[in-house]
Amino acid sequence: MGFGKFHAFVLAYSGMAKISEAMEMMLLSFVGQSVQAEWELSAQAESLITSVVFLGMLVGAYAWGIVSDNYGRRHVLPYSVLPLAILRFYYDGSNLKRVGFNFTAIVTGGAGLLSAFAPNYLSLIVLRFMVGVGLGGGPVLGSWFLEFIPAPNRGTWMVMFSAFWTVGTIMEASLAWAVMPAFGWRWLLALSSLPSFALLLFYPVTLESPRYLCMKGRIADAVHVLETMARVNRVSLPSGRLVSGHRTELHEMGDSSEMAQLVANKKNNTGDLASKSEIGGLNAILKLLSPNLIRSTLLLWTVFLGHAFLYYGLVLLTSELNHGNRICGSDEGAEVTTTAHINDENLYRNVFITSFGEVPGLLLSAAIVDKMGRKLSMSSMLYISCLCIAPLMFTQTEALTTVFLFGARVCISASFTVLHIYAPEIYPTAVRATGVGFASSVARFGGILCPLVAVGLVHACHQTAAILIFITVMLVSGIAVSYFPLETSGRKLSDHIAA
């Protein structure tokens, strides 16, 4: 069916979730210092405002990866995190599975909006944790979008999907520049939560991944989705029956040589297939650590953790380095006020400029992801980022600091984009969302730790040590990438774990 109107809708819907996630994450570089000044917090307390979001994402990403592989990309059952009152308000007990993507929208948007009214530090921490839990559902949307995309240009469209993150970062930097000086951090939190609610409007017209349905043996449902896709795209489905089984892959529809294999398995095999493909709990982790997947899984966890540490650390460094230089280079030391830093428009300008570094990062990743391959693209960007950030071991002027951070942001965003394409490709459909969700959970440890380096060490006037840690993580991540077992560029998605 190629890439048509239906795919454009799937891209726009999942992209809106990406924008929402980016805005909620980017605001952390602005809110922490403002809250610190208003409530007279320590540097460690300021760091916790950022770390607690990643802690919530750790919980959410792991849980929702497993649940989506059991109940579907669209039909995600929010077991205990979503309040029972909300469940009863939206759906009756027999239709709880239909909450789906609403979980991310309700929890992220609701907790994000409520955090704008937080009366004290503890309530803010709890609400930001809930925002993180909601954001943990983001990888599910990535897997959902991926499973609709034809293999020949999958890399290009996944880069387009990642572009929505860049849009979100630029929107948040612009919003902070406009709102923070005049209205403060509470208005920024409230306005940043609005994109999450947009997901609720179009949820009723979303469809389940046909690849997931086929893997579960729900052939009739898969055919219905394929027919809807064909009707919206104004093309015809090939004749035949949809074949599904452990040894049969659901191939991409664009390949004319595969059209004769298209449509259905015998009904008496359907229930058996569904039962064999159940994933959940400890069983899911054991499958990820099975002999066929353990190397990929451990390396993926390492690289995800490193990228999260680097990406979010660079975001925080943009706002912290100049502040740290100002404190450490002043005769008054810690008596230099944070308030002056918050109201300094150079902060918003610098964050805005470095956020635009993701635009050439996206263009670069789109240009090299299929030509150079996933592995070489990631490793080369990580090594180049070392060269960009190395001069920051020594105090630089504000302009040079911004330039070096811009270059590092280009490389890390390009590498992170390719990683988000590679991760779901390396796993079979049976454990794809679980594998990516768990890797995303591990990445949150990087997000939890990076404020301790980007905020704690810089505030303590240990800038050289902080930059050396970033360089070390870049090198380790680059080496880990080179040891990935396979290159997925142009490779068709697999549906089942090899025996």
mmCIF file of C-alpha atoms in Angstrom, residues 8-316:
data_model
loop_
_atom_site.group_PDB
_atom_site.id
_atom_site.type_symbol
_atom_site.label_atom_id
_atom_site.label_comp_id
_atom_site.label_asym_id
_atom_site.label_seq_id
_atom_site.Cartn_x
_atom_site.Cartn_y
_atom_site.Cartn_z
ATOM 1 C CA ALA A 8 0.182 10.261 7.420
ATOM 2 C CA PHE A 9 -2.497 10.174 10.145
ATOM 3 C CA VAL A 10 -0.567 7.557 12.131
ATOM 4 C CA LEU A 11 2.552 9.717 11.802
ATOM 5 C CA ALA A 12 0.723 12.866 12.920
ATOM 6 C CA TYR A 13 -0.913 11.157 15.910
ATOM 7 C CA SER A 14 2.234 9.494 17.219
ATOM 8 C CA GLY A 15 4.146 12.689 16.408
ATOM 9 C CA MET A 16 1.864 14.708 18.663
ATOM 10 C CA ALA A 17 2.819 12.385 21.522
ATOM 11 C CA LYS A 18 6.467 12.985 20.644
ATOM 12 C CA ILE A 19 5.939 16.758 20.806
ATOM 13 C CA SER A 20 4.247 16.424 24.179
ATOM 14 C CA GLU A 21 7.103 14.320 25.556
ATOM 15 C CA ALA A 22 9.745 16.723 24.233
ATOM 16 C CA MET A 23 8.051 19.753 25.773
ATOM 17 C CA GLU A 24 7.687 18.085 29.169
ATOM 18 C CA MET A 25 11.358 17.095 29.129
ATOM 19 C CA MET A 26 12.774 20.373 27.798
ATOM 20 C CA LEU A 27 11.040 22.495 30.430
ATOM 21 C CA LEU A 28 13.261 20.849 33.050
ATOM 22 C CA SER A 29 16.166 23.058 31.979
ATOM 23 C CA PHE A 30 14.121 26.146 32.901
ATOM 24 C CA VAL A 31 11.893 25.156 35.820
ATOM 25 C CA GLY A 32 14.559 23.798 38.180
ATOM 26 C CA GLN A 33 16.394 27.074 38.656
ATOM 27 C CA SER A 34 13.172 29.079 39.010
ATOM 28 C CA VAL A 35 11.800 26.749 41.681
ATOM 29 C CA GLN A 36 15.175 26.749 43.442
ATOM 30 C CA ALA A 37 15.098 30.548 43.665
ATOM 31 C CA GLU A 38 11.449 30.750 44.782
ATOM 32 C CA TRP A 39 11.621 28.013 47.422
ATOM 33 C CA GLU A 40 15.332 28.462 48.316
ATOM 34 C CA LEU A 41 16.268 24.869 47.469
ATOM 35 C CA SER A 42 19.704 23.255 47.501
ATOM 36 C CA ALA A 43 21.419 22.125 44.293
ATOM 37 C CA GLN A 44 20.552 18.500 45.181
ATOM 38 C CA ALA A 45 16.870 19.371 45.609
ATOM 39 C CA GLU A 46 16.902 21.136 42.249
ATOM 40 C CA SER A 47 18.465 18.056 40.636
ATOM 41 C CA LEU A 48 15.707 15.862 42.078
ATOM 42 C CA ILE A 49 13.035 17.828 40.161
ATOM 43 C CA THR A 50 14.629 16.474 36.977
ATOM 44 C CA SER A 51 15.614 13.031 38.263
ATOM 45 C CA VAL A 52 12.139 12.182 39.571
ATOM 46 C CA VAL A 53 10.655 12.561 36.070
ATOM 47 C CA PHE A 54 13.096 9.965 34.759
ATOM 48 C CA LEU A 55 12.291 7.720 37.700
ATOM 49 C CA GLY A 56 8.628 7.848 36.689
ATOM 50 C CA MET A 57 9.547 7.148 33.071
ATOM 51 C CA LEU A 58 11.573 4.140 34.207
ATOM 52 C CA VAL A 59 8.451 2.672 35.827
ATOM 53 C CA GLY A 60 6.139 3.629 32.970
ATOM 54 C CA ALA A 61 8.343 2.506 30.076
ATOM 55 C CA TYR A 62 8.897 -0.969 31.522
ATOM 56 C CA ALA A 63 5.260 -1.516 32.496
ATOM 57 C CA TRP A 64 3.721 -0.275 29.274
ATOM 58 C CA GLY A 65 6.131 -2.150 27.051
ATOM 59 C CA ILE A 66 5.046 -5.456 28.595
ATOM 60 C CA VAL A 67 1.353 -4.552 28.651
ATOM 61 C CA SER A 68 1.314 -3.450 24.992
ATOM 62 C CA ASP A 69 2.872 -6.751 23.879
ATOM 63 C CA ASN A 70 0.084 -8.563 25.758
ATOM 64 C CA TYR A 71 -2.900 -6.366 24.941
ATOM 65 C CA GLY A 72 -1.842 -4.502 21.826
ATOM 66 C CA ARG A 73 -0.138 -1.268 20.816
ATOM 67 C CA ARG A 74 -3.476 0.548 20.898
ATOM 68 C CA HIS A 75 -5.305 -1.405 23.613
ATOM 69 C CA VAL A 76 -3.042 -0.866 26.598
ATOM 70 C CA LEU A 77 -4.606 -1.791 29.941
ATOM 71 C CA PRO A 78 -3.542 0.703 32.672
ATOM 72 C CA TYR A 79 -3.587 -1.738 35.604
ATOM 73 C CA SER A 80 -3.147 0.261 38.792
ATOM 74 C CA VAL A 81 -1.586 3.591 37.929
ATOM 75 C CA LEU A 82 -4.644 5.238 36.400
ATOM 76 C CA PRO A 83 -7.125 6.062 39.188
ATOM 77 C CA LEU A 84 -10.197 3.831 39.303
ATOM 78 C CA ALA A 85 -12.464 6.865 39.184
ATOM 79 C CA ILE A 86 -11.070 7.802 35.777
ATOM 80 C CA LEU A 87 -11.503 4.240 34.528
ATOM 81 C CA ARG A 88 -15.142 4.177 35.587
ATOM 82 C CA PHE A 89 -15.767 7.581 34.078
ATOM 83 C CA TYR A 90 -14.471 6.629 30.657
ATOM 84 C CA TYR A 91 -15.234 2.925 30.288
ATOM 85 C CA ASP A 92 -17.135 0.119 31.943
ATOM 86 C CA GLY A 93 -15.338 -2.946 33.314
ATOM 87 C CA SER A 94 -15.725 -5.030 30.157
ATOM 88 C CA ASN A 95 -13.987 -2.454 27.989
ATOM 89 C CA LEU A 96 -11.016 -1.423 30.119
ATOM 90 C CA LYS A 97 -8.594 -2.439 27.392
ATOM 91 C CA ARG A 98 -9.865 0.411 25.266
ATOM 92 C CA VAL A 99 -8.176 3.023 27.446
ATOM 93 C CA GLY A 100 -5.115 2.578 25.214
ATOM 94 C CA PHE A 101 -3.148 5.684 24.379
ATOM 95 C CA ASN A 102 -5.508 7.689 26.614
ATOM 96 C CA PHE A 103 -3.366 6.622 29.544
ATOM 97 C CA THR A 104 -0.385 8.642 28.354
ATOM 98 C CA ALA A 105 -2.541 11.665 27.546
ATOM 99 C CA ILE A 106 -4.548 11.664 30.778
ATOM 100 C CA VAL A 107 -1.684 11.054 33.178
ATOM 101 C CA THR A 108 0.899 13.222 31.400
ATOM 102 C CA GLY A 109 -1.465 16.106 30.706
ATOM 103 C CA GLY A 110 -3.335 15.902 34.007
ATOM 104 C CA ALA A 111 -0.278 15.638 36.239
ATOM 105 C CA GLY A 112 1.535 18.252 34.151
ATOM 106 C CA LEU A 113 -1.323 20.718 34.543
ATOM 107 C CA LEU A 114 -1.725 20.033 38.279
ATOM 108 C CA SER A 115 1.997 20.538 38.876
ATOM 109 C CA ALA A 116 1.533 24.172 37.847
ATOM 110 C CA PHE A 117 -0.552 24.583 41.017
ATOM 111 C CA ALA A 118 1.805 22.660 43.323
ATOM 112 C CA PRO A 119 1.753 24.407 46.739
ATOM 113 C CA ASN A 120 5.094 23.012 47.914
ATOM 114 C CA TYR A 121 8.190 21.099 46.874
ATOM 115 C CA LEU A 122 6.930 17.640 47.894
ATOM 116 C CA SER A 123 3.695 17.922 45.890
ATOM 117 C CA LEU A 124 5.675 19.126 42.863
ATOM 118 C CA ILE A 125 7.975 16.098 43.106
ATOM 119 C CA VAL A 126 5.018 13.671 43.293
ATOM 120 C CA LEU A 127 3.240 15.264 40.326
ATOM 121 C CA ARG A 128 6.386 15.355 38.183
ATOM 122 C CA PHE A 129 6.874 11.666 38.980
ATOM 123 C CA MET A 130 3.374 11.006 37.615
ATOM 124 C CA VAL A 131 4.232 12.997 34.498
ATOM 125 C CA GLY A 132 7.185 10.661 34.046
ATOM 126 C CA VAL A 133 4.975 7.574 34.416
ATOM 127 C CA GLY A 134 2.716 8.913 31.670
ATOM 128 C CA LEU A 135 5.662 9.748 29.411
ATOM 129 C CA GLY A 136 6.856 6.170 29.842
ATOM 130 C CA GLY A 137 4.187 5.125 27.325
ATOM 131 C CA GLY A 138 6.046 6.958 24.551
ATOM 132 C CA PRO A 139 7.981 3.906 23.220
ATOM 133 C CA VAL A 140 4.682 2.104 22.610
ATOM 134 C CA LEU A 141 3.673 4.788 20.121
ATOM 135 C CA GLY A 142 7.033 4.397 18.393
ATOM 136 C CA SER A 143 6.491 0.641 17.968
ATOM 137 C CA TRP A 144 2.912 1.262 16.815
ATOM 138 C CA PHE A 145 4.045 3.678 14.093
ATOM 139 C CA LEU A 146 6.981 1.476 13.035
ATOM 140 C CA GLU A 147 4.737 -1.535 12.379
ATOM 141 C CA PHE A 148 2.717 0.382 9.777
ATOM 142 C CA ILE A 149 5.731 1.518 7.724
ATOM 143 C CA PRO A 150 7.004 -0.302 4.581
ATOM 144 C CA ALA A 151 10.561 -1.641 4.917
ATOM 145 C CA PRO A 152 12.258 0.070 1.913
ATOM 146 C CA ASN A 153 11.955 3.598 3.349
ATOM 147 C CA ARG A 154 11.381 2.755 7.007
ATOM 148 C CA GLY A 155 14.520 4.606 8.128
ATOM 149 C CA THR A 156 13.473 7.825 6.421
ATOM 150 C CA TRP A 157 9.972 7.802 7.913
ATOM 151 C CA MET A 158 11.277 7.000 11.378
ATOM 152 C CA VAL A 159 13.507 10.058 11.078
ATOM 153 C CA MET A 160 10.409 12.053 10.166
ATOM 154 C CA PHE A 161 8.742 10.650 13.264
ATOM 155 C CA SER A 162 11.727 11.761 15.353
ATOM 156 C CA ALA A 163 11.428 15.239 13.812
ATOM 157 C CA PHE A 164 8.378 15.819 15.995
ATOM 158 C CA TRP A 165 10.670 15.678 19.032
ATOM 159 C CA THR A 166 12.733 18.493 17.531
ATOM 160 C CA VAL A 167 9.555 20.481 16.903
ATOM 161 C CA GLY A 168 8.648 19.992 20.564
ATOM 162 C CA THR A 169 12.047 21.150 21.835
ATOM 163 C CA ILE A 170 11.943 24.294 19.722
ATOM 164 C CA MET A 171 8.341 24.996 20.761
ATOM 165 C CA GLU A 172 9.271 24.643 24.423
ATOM 166 C CA ALA A 173 12.332 26.896 24.097
ATOM 167 C CA SER A 174 10.183 29.515 22.346
ATOM 168 C CA LEU A 175 7.417 29.180 24.934
ATOM 169 C CA ALA A 176 9.872 29.532 27.823
ATOM 170 C CA TRP A 177 11.422 32.614 26.224
ATOM 171 C CA ALA A 178 7.983 34.204 25.891
ATOM 172 C CA VAL A 179 6.419 33.080 29.180
ATOM 173 C CA MET A 180 9.103 32.731 31.856
ATOM 174 C CA PRO A 181 10.354 36.329 32.168
ATOM 175 C CA ALA A 182 6.836 37.767 32.459
ATOM 176 C CA PHE A 183 4.711 35.019 34.050
ATOM 177 C CA GLY A 184 7.042 32.534 35.723
ATOM 178 C CA TRP A 185 7.454 28.760 35.861
ATOM 179 C CA ARG A 186 3.854 27.871 36.795
ATOM 180 C CA TRP A 187 2.488 29.229 33.529
ATOM 181 C CA LEU A 188 5.169 27.341 31.618
ATOM 182 C CA LEU A 189 4.151 24.058 33.275
ATOM 183 C CA ALA A 190 0.465 24.664 32.542
ATOM 184 C CA LEU A 191 0.899 25.615 28.886
ATOM 185 C CA SER A 192 3.365 22.777 28.252
ATOM 186 C CA SER A 193 0.735 20.215 29.285
ATOM 187 C CA LEU A 194 -1.754 21.178 26.556
ATOM 188 C CA PRO A 195 -0.374 18.987 23.686
ATOM 189 C CA SER A 196 -1.020 15.858 25.790
ATOM 190 C CA PHE A 197 -4.758 16.541 25.763
ATOM 191 C CA ALA A 198 -4.790 16.758 21.947
ATOM 192 C CA LEU A 199 -4.182 12.990 21.839
ATOM 193 C CA LEU A 200 -7.583 12.371 23.436
ATOM 194 C CA LEU A 201 -9.455 14.008 20.558
ATOM 195 C CA PHE A 202 -8.360 11.591 17.843
ATOM 196 C CA TYR A 203 -7.939 8.382 19.817
ATOM 197 C CA PRO A 204 -11.321 6.893 18.714
ATOM 198 C CA VAL A 205 -10.164 6.680 15.079
ATOM 199 C CA THR A 206 -6.837 4.942 15.769
ATOM 200 C CA LEU A 207 -6.418 1.275 14.791
ATOM 201 C CA GLU A 208 -4.370 -1.590 16.182
ATOM 202 C CA SER A 209 -1.162 -2.670 14.442
ATOM 203 C CA PRO A 210 -2.052 -5.394 11.884
ATOM 204 C CA ARG A 211 1.363 -6.979 12.408
ATOM 205 C CA TYR A 212 0.610 -7.339 16.127
ATOM 206 C CA LEU A 213 -2.882 -8.738 15.398
ATOM 207 C CA CYS A 214 -1.444 -11.243 12.943
ATOM 208 C CA MET A 215 1.188 -12.340 15.447
ATOM 209 C CA LYS A 216 -1.599 -12.949 17.991
ATOM 210 C CA GLY A 217 -3.572 -15.008 15.495
ATOM 211 C CA ARG A 218 -6.402 -12.434 15.224
ATOM 212 C CA ILE A 219 -6.542 -12.756 11.457
ATOM 213 C CA ALA A 220 -10.025 -11.287 10.925
ATOM 214 C CA ASP A 221 -9.102 -8.169 12.903
ATOM 215 C CA ALA A 222 -5.836 -7.810 10.975
ATOM 216 C CA VAL A 223 -7.653 -8.076 7.638
ATOM 217 C CA HIS A 224 -10.169 -5.441 8.768
ATOM 218 C CA VAL A 225 -7.332 -3.027 9.580
ATOM 219 C CA LEU A 226 -5.615 -3.731 6.253
ATOM 220 C CA GLU A 227 -8.879 -3.125 4.398
ATOM 221 C CA THR A 228 -9.327 0.195 6.212
ATOM 222 C CA MET A 229 -5.764 1.211 5.337
ATOM 223 C CA ALA A 230 -6.315 0.311 1.694
ATOM 224 C CA ARG A 231 -9.596 2.231 1.549
ATOM 225 C CA VAL A 232 -8.085 5.385 3.074
ATOM 226 C CA ASN A 233 -5.016 5.148 0.825
ATOM 227 C CA ARG A 234 -7.288 4.488 -2.203
ATOM 228 C CA VAL A 235 -5.500 1.290 -3.225
ATOM 229 C CA SER A 236 -6.624 -2.331 -3.494
ATOM 230 C CA LEU A 237 -5.534 -5.226 -1.320
ATOM 231 C CA PRO A 238 -3.944 -8.134 -3.206
ATOM 232 C CA SER A 239 -6.109 -11.213 -3.614
ATOM 233 C CA GLY A 240 -5.476 -14.277 -1.477
ATOM 234 C CA ARG A 241 -5.518 -15.192 2.203
ATOM 235 C CA LEU A 242 -3.503 -13.633 5.022
ATOM 236 C CA VAL A 243 -1.016 -16.265 6.233
ATOM 237 C CA SER A 244 0.192 -16.105 9.829
ATOM 238 C CA GLY A 245 2.329 -18.506 11.798
ATOM 239 C CA HIS A 246 5.550 -18.851 13.744
ATOM 240 C CA ARG A 247 7.502 -19.556 10.560
ATOM 241 C CA THR A 248 5.749 -17.029 8.360
ATOM 242 C CA GLU A 249 6.572 -13.363 8.434
ATOM 243 C CA LEU A 250 3.994 -10.721 7.648
ATOM 244 C CA HIS A 251 5.892 -9.086 4.814
ATOM 245 C CA GLU A 252 5.608 -5.502 3.727
ATOM 246 C CA MET A 253 2.768 -4.905 1.283
ATOM 247 C CA GLY A 254 4.821 -2.860 -1.157
ATOM 248 C CA ASP A 255 6.733 -5.899 -2.499
ATOM 249 C CA SER A 256 4.801 -7.231 -5.492
ATOM 250 C CA SER A 257 6.577 -10.605 -5.305
ATOM 251 C CA GLU A 258 4.963 -11.220 -1.922
ATOM 252 C CA MET A 259 1.399 -10.268 -2.830
ATOM 253 C CA ALA A 260 0.288 -13.823 -3.482
ATOM 254 C CA GLN A 261 1.041 -14.729 0.141
ATOM 255 C CA LEU A 262 -1.220 -12.043 1.557
ATOM 256 C CA VAL A 263 -4.316 -13.127 3.373
ATOM 257 C CA ALA A 264 -5.233 -15.918 6.358
ATOM 258 C CA ASN A 265 -4.365 -18.779 8.462
ATOM 259 C CA LYS A 266 -6.634 -21.724 9.265
ATOM 260 C CA LYS A 267 -9.064 -20.953 12.050
ATOM 261 C CA ASN A 268 -8.101 -23.971 14.142
ATOM 262 C CA ASN A 269 -4.549 -22.599 14.503
ATOM 263 C CA THR A 270 -5.629 -19.152 15.652
ATOM 264 C CA GLY A 271 -6.151 -19.836 19.338
ATOM 265 C CA ASP A 272 -2.955 -21.844 19.606
ATOM 266 C CA LEU A 273 -0.955 -19.047 18.011
ATOM 267 C CA ALA A 274 -2.402 -16.468 20.358
ATOM 268 C CA SER A 275 -1.660 -18.523 23.415
ATOM 269 C CA LYS A 276 1.935 -19.210 22.394
ATOM 270 C CA SER A 277 2.663 -15.542 21.787
ATOM 271 C CA GLU A 278 1.646 -14.251 25.214
ATOM 272 C CA ILE A 279 4.348 -12.098 26.773
ATOM 273 C CA GLY A 280 4.401 -10.762 30.287
ATOM 274 C CA GLY A 281 6.179 -10.241 33.586
ATOM 275 C CA LEU A 282 9.315 -12.262 34.286
ATOM 276 C CA ASN A 283 8.696 -14.284 31.128
ATOM 277 C CA ALA A 284 9.184 -11.132 29.047
ATOM 278 C CA ILE A 285 12.546 -10.365 30.651
ATOM 279 C CA LEU A 286 13.679 -13.988 30.231
ATOM 280 C CA LYS A 287 12.845 -13.820 26.520
ATOM 281 C CA LEU A 288 14.886 -10.621 26.163
ATOM 282 C CA LEU A 289 17.791 -12.411 27.881
ATOM 283 C CA SER A 290 17.401 -15.638 25.881
ATOM 284 C CA PRO A 291 20.530 -16.856 24.027
ATOM 285 C CA ASN A 292 19.294 -15.399 20.736
ATOM 286 C CA LEU A 293 18.644 -11.916 22.165
ATOM 287 C CA ILE A 294 20.891 -11.448 25.209
ATOM 288 C CA ARG A 295 23.771 -9.798 23.332
ATOM 289 C CA SER A 296 21.477 -7.353 21.572
ATOM 290 C CA THR A 297 19.569 -6.636 24.780
ATOM 291 C CA LEU A 298 22.584 -5.914 27.008
ATOM 292 C CA LEU A 299 24.273 -3.740 24.393
ATOM 293 C CA LEU A 300 21.021 -1.898 23.752
ATOM 294 C CA TRP A 301 20.609 -1.175 27.463
ATOM 295 C CA THR A 302 24.158 0.200 27.605
ATOM 296 C CA VAL A 303 23.717 2.442 24.585
ATOM 297 C CA PHE A 304 20.278 3.684 25.656
ATOM 298 C CA LEU A 305 21.587 4.561 29.115
ATOM 299 C CA GLY A 306 24.542 6.404 27.594
ATOM 300 C CA HIS A 307 22.443 8.352 25.081
ATOM 301 C CA ALA A 308 19.915 9.441 27.695
ATOM 302 C CA PHE A 309 22.696 10.596 30.001
ATOM 303 C CA LEU A 310 24.351 12.535 27.169
ATOM 304 C CA TYR A 311 21.271 14.060 25.558
ATOM 305 C CA TYR A 312 19.543 15.317 28.692
ATOM 306 C CA GLY A 313 22.890 16.215 30.242
ATOM 307 C CA LEU A 314 23.653 18.495 27.290
ATOM 308 C CA VAL A 315 20.225 20.101 27.637
ATOM 309 C CA LEU A 316 20.962 20.870 31.291
#
